[in-house]
């Protein structure tokens, strides 16, 4: 019986990871708030649904596998910096939500978890962009001055990396967190029935 449960769990994580990967392909920039190399997708919705239904570890596995699938099938245009950042920020988003929901499986705690997950996404996303992603991206592809200039063209107050993080990246991640959270909240109960089988 335990073996059958493990196989069932692995199969569900694999299916959800594949769905998340497909959704990840449909990225879109939020050009009104951040430079166009920041692209948003809704694959974290699948990781959230998986983590609410199967537990936090499943959510982390879905985040990992969707990024590995993305590298395998589409390659990396950012020398794996984007995929690493996507994995870290995805985990920062889903883990607080999943852990709180695991503690109390009610709508109220789901909302609290999604709010805390969104705040975690904004904070961790800001830090990883400031210390890792943007400096590495500047080193590999576009000079830092050009990146700051791209952000400044959208929000004139941006004249440094930390202002870009504060005025572009953090709001971008807040928008992403809110949208993914709302979609998860609406869809979860309908899809959870399928995942419980």
PDB file of C-alpha atoms in Angstrom:
ATOM      1  CA  UNK A   1       0.000   0.000   0.000  1.00  0.00           C
ATOM      2  CA  UNK A   2       2.835   2.398   0.878  1.00  0.00           C
ATOM      3  CA  UNK A   3       4.489   1.634  -2.471  1.00  0.00           C
ATOM      4  CA  UNK A   4       1.244   2.453  -4.330  1.00  0.00           C
ATOM      5  CA  UNK A   5       0.960   5.765  -2.449  1.00  0.00           C
ATOM      6  CA  UNK A   6       4.541   6.687  -3.360  1.00  0.00           C
ATOM      7  CA  UNK A   7       3.927   5.914  -7.028  1.00  0.00           C
ATOM      8  CA  UNK A   8       0.716   7.952  -6.917  1.00  0.00           C
ATOM      9  CA  UNK A   9       2.554  10.876  -5.307  1.00  0.00           C
ATOM     10  CA  UNK A  10       5.418  10.740  -7.824  1.00  0.00           C
ATOM     11  CA  UNK A  11       2.967  10.568 -10.727  1.00  0.00           C
ATOM     12  CA  UNK A  12       1.022  13.604  -9.488  1.00  0.00           C
ATOM     13  CA  UNK A  13       4.187  15.646  -8.936  1.00  0.00           C
ATOM     14  CA  UNK A  14       5.426  14.678 -12.428  1.00  0.00           C
ATOM     15  CA  UNK A  15       2.118  15.618 -14.088  1.00  0.00           C
ATOM     16  CA  UNK A  16       1.906  18.935 -12.222  1.00  0.00           C
ATOM     17  CA  UNK A  17       5.549  19.711 -13.085  1.00  0.00           C
ATOM     18  CA  UNK A  18       4.837  19.084 -16.781  1.00  0.00           C
ATOM     19  CA  UNK A  19       1.763  21.336 -16.664  1.00  0.00           C
ATOM     20  CA  UNK A  20       3.755  24.043 -14.851  1.00  0.00           C
ATOM     21  CA  UNK A  21       6.493  23.793 -17.501  1.00  0.00           C
ATOM     22  CA  UNK A  22       3.971  24.258 -20.332  1.00  0.00           C
ATOM     23  CA  UNK A  23       2.425  27.263 -18.573  1.00  0.00           C
ATOM     24  CA  UNK A  24       5.922  28.655 -18.002  1.00  0.00           C
ATOM     25  CA  UNK A  25       6.371  28.872 -21.785  1.00  0.00           C
ATOM     26  CA  UNK A  26       3.680  31.564 -21.943  1.00  0.00           C
ATOM     27  CA  UNK A  27       5.632  34.408 -20.373  1.00  0.00           C
ATOM     28  CA  UNK A  28       4.682  38.041 -20.682  1.00  0.00           C
ATOM     29  CA  UNK A  29       6.469  41.220 -19.639  1.00  0.00           C
ATOM     30  CA  UNK A  30       4.820  43.826 -17.431  1.00  0.00           C
ATOM     31  CA  UNK A  31       6.363  46.666 -19.421  1.00  0.00           C
ATOM     32  CA  UNK A  32       4.536  49.343 -17.416  1.00  0.00           C
ATOM     33  CA  UNK A  33       6.495  48.490 -14.248  1.00  0.00           C
ATOM     34  CA  UNK A  34       9.755  46.668 -15.141  1.00  0.00           C
ATOM     35  CA  UNK A  35      12.199  46.155 -18.048  1.00  0.00           C
ATOM     36  CA  UNK A  36      10.976  43.596 -20.567  1.00  0.00           C
ATOM     37  CA  UNK A  37      13.497  40.914 -19.574  1.00  0.00           C
ATOM     38  CA  UNK A  38      11.361  40.504 -16.442  1.00  0.00           C
ATOM     39  CA  UNK A  39       8.645  38.205 -17.702  1.00  0.00           C
ATOM     40  CA  UNK A  40       5.732  36.883 -15.716  1.00  0.00           C
ATOM     41  CA  UNK A  41       4.094  33.496 -16.039  1.00  0.00           C
ATOM     42  CA  UNK A  42       1.484  31.666 -13.999  1.00  0.00           C
ATOM     43  CA  UNK A  43       3.345  28.384 -13.450  1.00  0.00           C
ATOM     44  CA  UNK A  44       3.551  29.108  -9.719  1.00  0.00           C
ATOM     45  CA  UNK A  45      -0.216  28.567  -9.582  1.00  0.00           C
ATOM     46  CA  UNK A  46       0.376  24.884 -10.346  1.00  0.00           C
ATOM     47  CA  UNK A  47       3.144  24.663  -7.734  1.00  0.00           C
ATOM     48  CA  UNK A  48       0.824  26.287  -5.173  1.00  0.00           C
ATOM     49  CA  UNK A  49      -2.019  23.902  -5.977  1.00  0.00           C
ATOM     50  CA  UNK A  50       0.397  20.965  -5.734  1.00  0.00           C
ATOM     51  CA  UNK A  51       1.827  22.166  -2.427  1.00  0.00           C
ATOM     52  CA  UNK A  52      -1.628  22.777  -0.929  1.00  0.00           C
ATOM     53  CA  UNK A  53      -2.795  19.330  -1.975  1.00  0.00           C
ATOM     54  CA  UNK A  54       0.366  17.197  -1.665  1.00  0.00           C
ATOM     55  CA  UNK A  55       2.442  19.209   0.810  1.00  0.00           C
ATOM     56  CA  UNK A  56       5.310  21.749   0.731  1.00  0.00           C
ATOM     57  CA  UNK A  57       7.912  19.246  -0.539  1.00  0.00           C
ATOM     58  CA  UNK A  58       5.764  18.561  -3.608  1.00  0.00           C
ATOM     59  CA  UNK A  59       5.637  22.300  -4.312  1.00  0.00           C
ATOM     60  CA  UNK A  60       9.434  22.584  -4.163  1.00  0.00           C
ATOM     61  CA  UNK A  61       9.791  19.544  -6.449  1.00  0.00           C
ATOM     62  CA  UNK A  62       7.358  21.089  -8.960  1.00  0.00           C
ATOM     63  CA  UNK A  63       9.343  24.347  -8.918  1.00  0.00           C
ATOM     64  CA  UNK A  64      12.586  22.409  -9.475  1.00  0.00           C
ATOM     65  CA  UNK A  65      11.272  20.092 -12.184  1.00  0.00           C
ATOM     66  CA  UNK A  66       9.523  22.808 -14.208  1.00  0.00           C
ATOM     67  CA  UNK A  67      12.818  24.745 -14.381  1.00  0.00           C
ATOM     68  CA  UNK A  68      14.803  21.625 -15.302  1.00  0.00           C
ATOM     69  CA  UNK A  69      12.258  20.846 -18.024  1.00  0.00           C
ATOM     70  CA  UNK A  70      12.524  24.434 -19.250  1.00  0.00           C
ATOM     71  CA  UNK A  71      16.313  24.123 -19.499  1.00  0.00           C
ATOM     72  CA  UNK A  72      16.043  20.708 -21.174  1.00  0.00           C
ATOM     73  CA  UNK A  73      13.488  21.692 -23.824  1.00  0.00           C
ATOM     74  CA  UNK A  74      14.133  25.394 -24.443  1.00  0.00           C
ATOM     75  CA  UNK A  75      17.670  25.922 -23.168  1.00  0.00           C
ATOM     76  CA  UNK A  76      18.661  28.948 -21.127  1.00  0.00           C
ATOM     77  CA  UNK A  77      18.971  32.439 -22.537  1.00  0.00           C
ATOM     78  CA  UNK A  78      20.365  33.711 -19.222  1.00  0.00           C
ATOM     79  CA  UNK A  79      23.156  31.186 -18.546  1.00  0.00           C
ATOM     80  CA  UNK A  80      20.836  29.548 -15.967  1.00  0.00           C
ATOM     81  CA  UNK A  81      20.603  32.742 -13.903  1.00  0.00           C
ATOM     82  CA  UNK A  82      16.914  33.186 -14.770  1.00  0.00           C
ATOM     83  CA  UNK A  83      16.056  29.578 -13.980  1.00  0.00           C
ATOM     84  CA  UNK A  84      17.890  29.751 -10.658  1.00  0.00           C
ATOM     85  CA  UNK A  85      16.086  32.971  -9.745  1.00  0.00           C
ATOM     86  CA  UNK A  86      12.757  31.471 -10.841  1.00  0.00           C
ATOM     87  CA  UNK A  87      13.311  28.440  -8.604  1.00  0.00           C
ATOM     88  CA  UNK A  88      14.375  30.463  -5.549  1.00  0.00           C
ATOM     89  CA  UNK A  89      11.595  33.040  -5.847  1.00  0.00           C
ATOM     90  CA  UNK A  90       9.048  30.323  -6.618  1.00  0.00           C
ATOM     91  CA  UNK A  91      10.009  28.470  -3.436  1.00  0.00           C
ATOM     92  CA  UNK A  92       9.963  31.725  -1.465  1.00  0.00           C
ATOM     93  CA  UNK A  93       6.394  32.228  -2.713  1.00  0.00           C
ATOM     94  CA  UNK A  94       4.920  28.775  -2.244  1.00  0.00           C
ATOM     95  CA  UNK A  95       6.615  27.597   0.971  1.00  0.00           C
ATOM     96  CA  UNK A  96       5.088  30.125   3.410  1.00  0.00           C
ATOM     97  CA  UNK A  97       1.655  29.565   1.857  1.00  0.00           C
ATOM     98  CA  UNK A  98       1.979  25.755   1.884  1.00  0.00           C
ATOM     99  CA  UNK A  99       3.346  25.564   5.434  1.00  0.00           C
ATOM    100  CA  UNK A 100       0.588  27.758   6.846  1.00  0.00           C
ATOM    101  CA  UNK A 101      -2.100  25.873   4.914  1.00  0.00           C
ATOM    102  CA  UNK A 102      -0.666  22.551   6.122  1.00  0.00           C
ATOM    103  CA  UNK A 103      -1.060  23.796   9.706  1.00  0.00           C
ATOM    104  CA  UNK A 104      -4.725  24.771   9.224  1.00  0.00           C
ATOM    105  CA  UNK A 105      -6.584  23.783   6.060  1.00  0.00           C
ATOM    106  CA  UNK A 106      -9.167  26.560   5.988  1.00  0.00           C
ATOM    107  CA  UNK A 107      -9.920  29.334   3.508  1.00  0.00           C
ATOM    108  CA  UNK A 108      -8.815  31.923   6.053  1.00  0.00           C
ATOM    109  CA  UNK A 109      -5.394  30.307   6.518  1.00  0.00           C
ATOM    110  CA  UNK A 110      -5.057  29.791   2.769  1.00  0.00           C
ATOM    111  CA  UNK A 111      -5.520  33.562   2.299  1.00  0.00           C
ATOM    112  CA  UNK A 112      -3.064  34.355   5.130  1.00  0.00           C
ATOM    113  CA  UNK A 113      -0.556  31.940   3.575  1.00  0.00           C
ATOM    114  CA  UNK A 114      -0.946  33.471   0.116  1.00  0.00           C
ATOM    115  CA  UNK A 115      -0.473  36.993   1.513  1.00  0.00           C
ATOM    116  CA  UNK A 116       2.671  35.971   3.419  1.00  0.00           C
ATOM    117  CA  UNK A 117       3.903  34.066   0.362  1.00  0.00           C
ATOM    118  CA  UNK A 118       3.446  37.179  -1.778  1.00  0.00           C
ATOM    119  CA  UNK A 119       5.385  39.309   0.720  1.00  0.00           C
ATOM    120  CA  UNK A 120       8.117  36.645   0.850  1.00  0.00           C
ATOM    121  CA  UNK A 121       8.258  36.619  -2.971  1.00  0.00           C
ATOM    122  CA  UNK A 122       8.667  40.409  -3.039  1.00  0.00           C
ATOM    123  CA  UNK A 123      11.422  40.415  -0.384  1.00  0.00           C
ATOM    124  CA  UNK A 124      13.382  37.379  -1.602  1.00  0.00           C
ATOM    125  CA  UNK A 125      12.883  38.426  -5.234  1.00  0.00           C
ATOM    126  CA  UNK A 126      14.275  41.875  -4.442  1.00  0.00           C
ATOM    127  CA  UNK A 127      17.296  40.479  -2.607  1.00  0.00           C
ATOM    128  CA  UNK A 128      18.169  37.828  -5.209  1.00  0.00           C
ATOM    129  CA  UNK A 129      17.857  40.392  -8.010  1.00  0.00           C
ATOM    130  CA  UNK A 130      20.029  42.913  -6.170  1.00  0.00           C
ATOM    131  CA  UNK A 131      22.792  40.537  -5.115  1.00  0.00           C
ATOM    132  CA  UNK A 132      22.733  37.830  -7.809  1.00  0.00           C
ATOM    133  CA  UNK A 133      20.521  38.086 -10.864  1.00  0.00           C
ATOM    134  CA  UNK A 134      20.998  41.655 -12.091  1.00  0.00           C
ATOM    135  CA  UNK A 135      24.778  41.759 -11.438  1.00  0.00           C
ATOM    136  CA  UNK A 136      25.235  38.405 -13.236  1.00  0.00           C
ATOM    137  CA  UNK A 137      22.926  39.489 -16.070  1.00  0.00           C
ATOM    138  CA  UNK A 138      24.961  42.710 -16.385  1.00  0.00           C
ATOM    139  CA  UNK A 139      28.184  40.698 -16.417  1.00  0.00           C
ATOM    140  CA  UNK A 140      26.954  38.298 -19.115  1.00  0.00           C
ATOM    141  CA  UNK A 141      24.634  40.309 -21.374  1.00  0.00           C
ATOM    142  CA  UNK A 142      23.731  43.957 -20.835  1.00  0.00           C
ATOM    143  CA  UNK A 143      25.868  46.582 -19.057  1.00  0.00           C
ATOM    144  CA  UNK A 144      24.468  47.740 -15.723  1.00  0.00           C
ATOM    145  CA  UNK A 145      24.065  51.300 -17.032  1.00  0.00           C
ATOM    146  CA  UNK A 146      21.847  49.998 -19.847  1.00  0.00           C
ATOM    147  CA  UNK A 147      19.731  47.964 -17.427  1.00  0.00           C
ATOM    148  CA  UNK A 148      19.261  50.997 -15.159  1.00  0.00           C
ATOM    149  CA  UNK A 149      18.463  53.067 -18.268  1.00  0.00           C
ATOM    150  CA  UNK A 150      15.764  50.584 -19.320  1.00  0.00           C
ATOM    151  CA  UNK A 151      14.169  50.851 -15.883  1.00  0.00           C
ATOM    152  CA  UNK A 152      14.543  54.637 -15.858  1.00  0.00           C
ATOM    153  CA  UNK A 153      12.677  54.854 -19.184  1.00  0.00           C
ATOM    154  CA  UNK A 154       9.677  53.298 -17.404  1.00  0.00           C
ATOM    155  CA  UNK A 155      10.068  54.982 -14.007  1.00  0.00           C
ATOM    156  CA  UNK A 156      12.192  58.156 -14.254  1.00  0.00           C
ATOM    157  CA  UNK A 157      13.051  58.099 -10.515  1.00  0.00           C
ATOM    158  CA  UNK A 158      15.231  55.007 -11.096  1.00  0.00           C
ATOM    159  CA  UNK A 159      18.888  56.028 -11.167  1.00  0.00           C
ATOM    160  CA  UNK A 160      20.542  53.122  -9.346  1.00  0.00           C
ATOM    161  CA  UNK A 161      20.209  49.380  -8.910  1.00  0.00           C
ATOM    162  CA  UNK A 162      18.598  49.601  -5.485  1.00  0.00           C
ATOM    163  CA  UNK A 163      15.984  52.066  -6.793  1.00  0.00           C
ATOM    164  CA  UNK A 164      15.287  49.722  -9.702  1.00  0.00           C
ATOM    165  CA  UNK A 165      14.756  46.871  -7.243  1.00  0.00           C
ATOM    166  CA  UNK A 166      12.524  48.996  -5.009  1.00  0.00           C
ATOM    167  CA  UNK A 167      10.461  50.664  -7.758  1.00  0.00           C
ATOM    168  CA  UNK A 168      10.393  47.967 -10.460  1.00  0.00           C
ATOM    169  CA  UNK A 169      11.267  44.489  -9.189  1.00  0.00           C
ATOM    170  CA  UNK A 170       9.404  44.541  -5.868  1.00  0.00           C
ATOM    171  CA  UNK A 171       6.145  45.855  -7.443  1.00  0.00           C
ATOM    172  CA  UNK A 172       6.531  43.319 -10.289  1.00  0.00           C
ATOM    173  CA  UNK A 173       6.753  40.464  -7.779  1.00  0.00           C
ATOM    174  CA  UNK A 174       3.866  41.840  -5.715  1.00  0.00           C
ATOM    175  CA  UNK A 175       1.675  41.917  -8.837  1.00  0.00           C
ATOM    176  CA  UNK A 176       2.759  38.385  -9.728  1.00  0.00           C
ATOM    177  CA  UNK A 177       2.083  37.133  -6.210  1.00  0.00           C
ATOM    178  CA  UNK A 178      -1.372  38.716  -6.034  1.00  0.00           C
ATOM    179  CA  UNK A 179      -2.440  37.411  -9.463  1.00  0.00           C
ATOM    180  CA  UNK A 180      -1.124  33.878  -8.832  1.00  0.00           C
ATOM    181  CA  UNK A 181      -2.648  33.906  -5.351  1.00  0.00           C
ATOM    182  CA  UNK A 182      -6.098  34.937  -6.592  1.00  0.00           C
ATOM    183  CA  UNK A 183      -6.054  32.322  -9.379  1.00  0.00           C
ATOM    184  CA  UNK A 184      -4.949  29.624  -6.909  1.00  0.00           C
ATOM    185  CA  UNK A 185      -7.660  30.611  -4.441  1.00  0.00           C
ATOM    186  CA  UNK A 186     -10.321  30.386  -7.149  1.00  0.00           C
ATOM    187  CA  UNK A 187      -9.114  27.106  -8.690  1.00  0.00           C
ATOM    188  CA  UNK A 188      -7.773  25.106  -5.753  1.00  0.00           C
ATOM    189  CA  UNK A 189     -10.930  23.508  -4.383  1.00  0.00           C
ATOM    190  CA  UNK A 190     -12.054  22.481  -7.886  1.00  0.00           C
ATOM    191  CA  UNK A 191      -8.703  20.870  -8.735  1.00  0.00           C
ATOM    192  CA  UNK A 192      -7.970  19.454  -5.267  1.00  0.00           C
ATOM    193  CA  UNK A 193     -10.714  16.878  -5.785  1.00  0.00           C
ATOM    194  CA  UNK A 194      -8.772  15.421  -8.726  1.00  0.00           C
ATOM    195  CA  UNK A 195      -5.491  15.409  -6.814  1.00  0.00           C
ATOM    196  CA  UNK A 196      -6.959  13.584  -3.822  1.00  0.00           C
ATOM    197  CA  UNK A 197      -7.820  10.529  -5.965  1.00  0.00           C
TER     198      UNK A 197
END
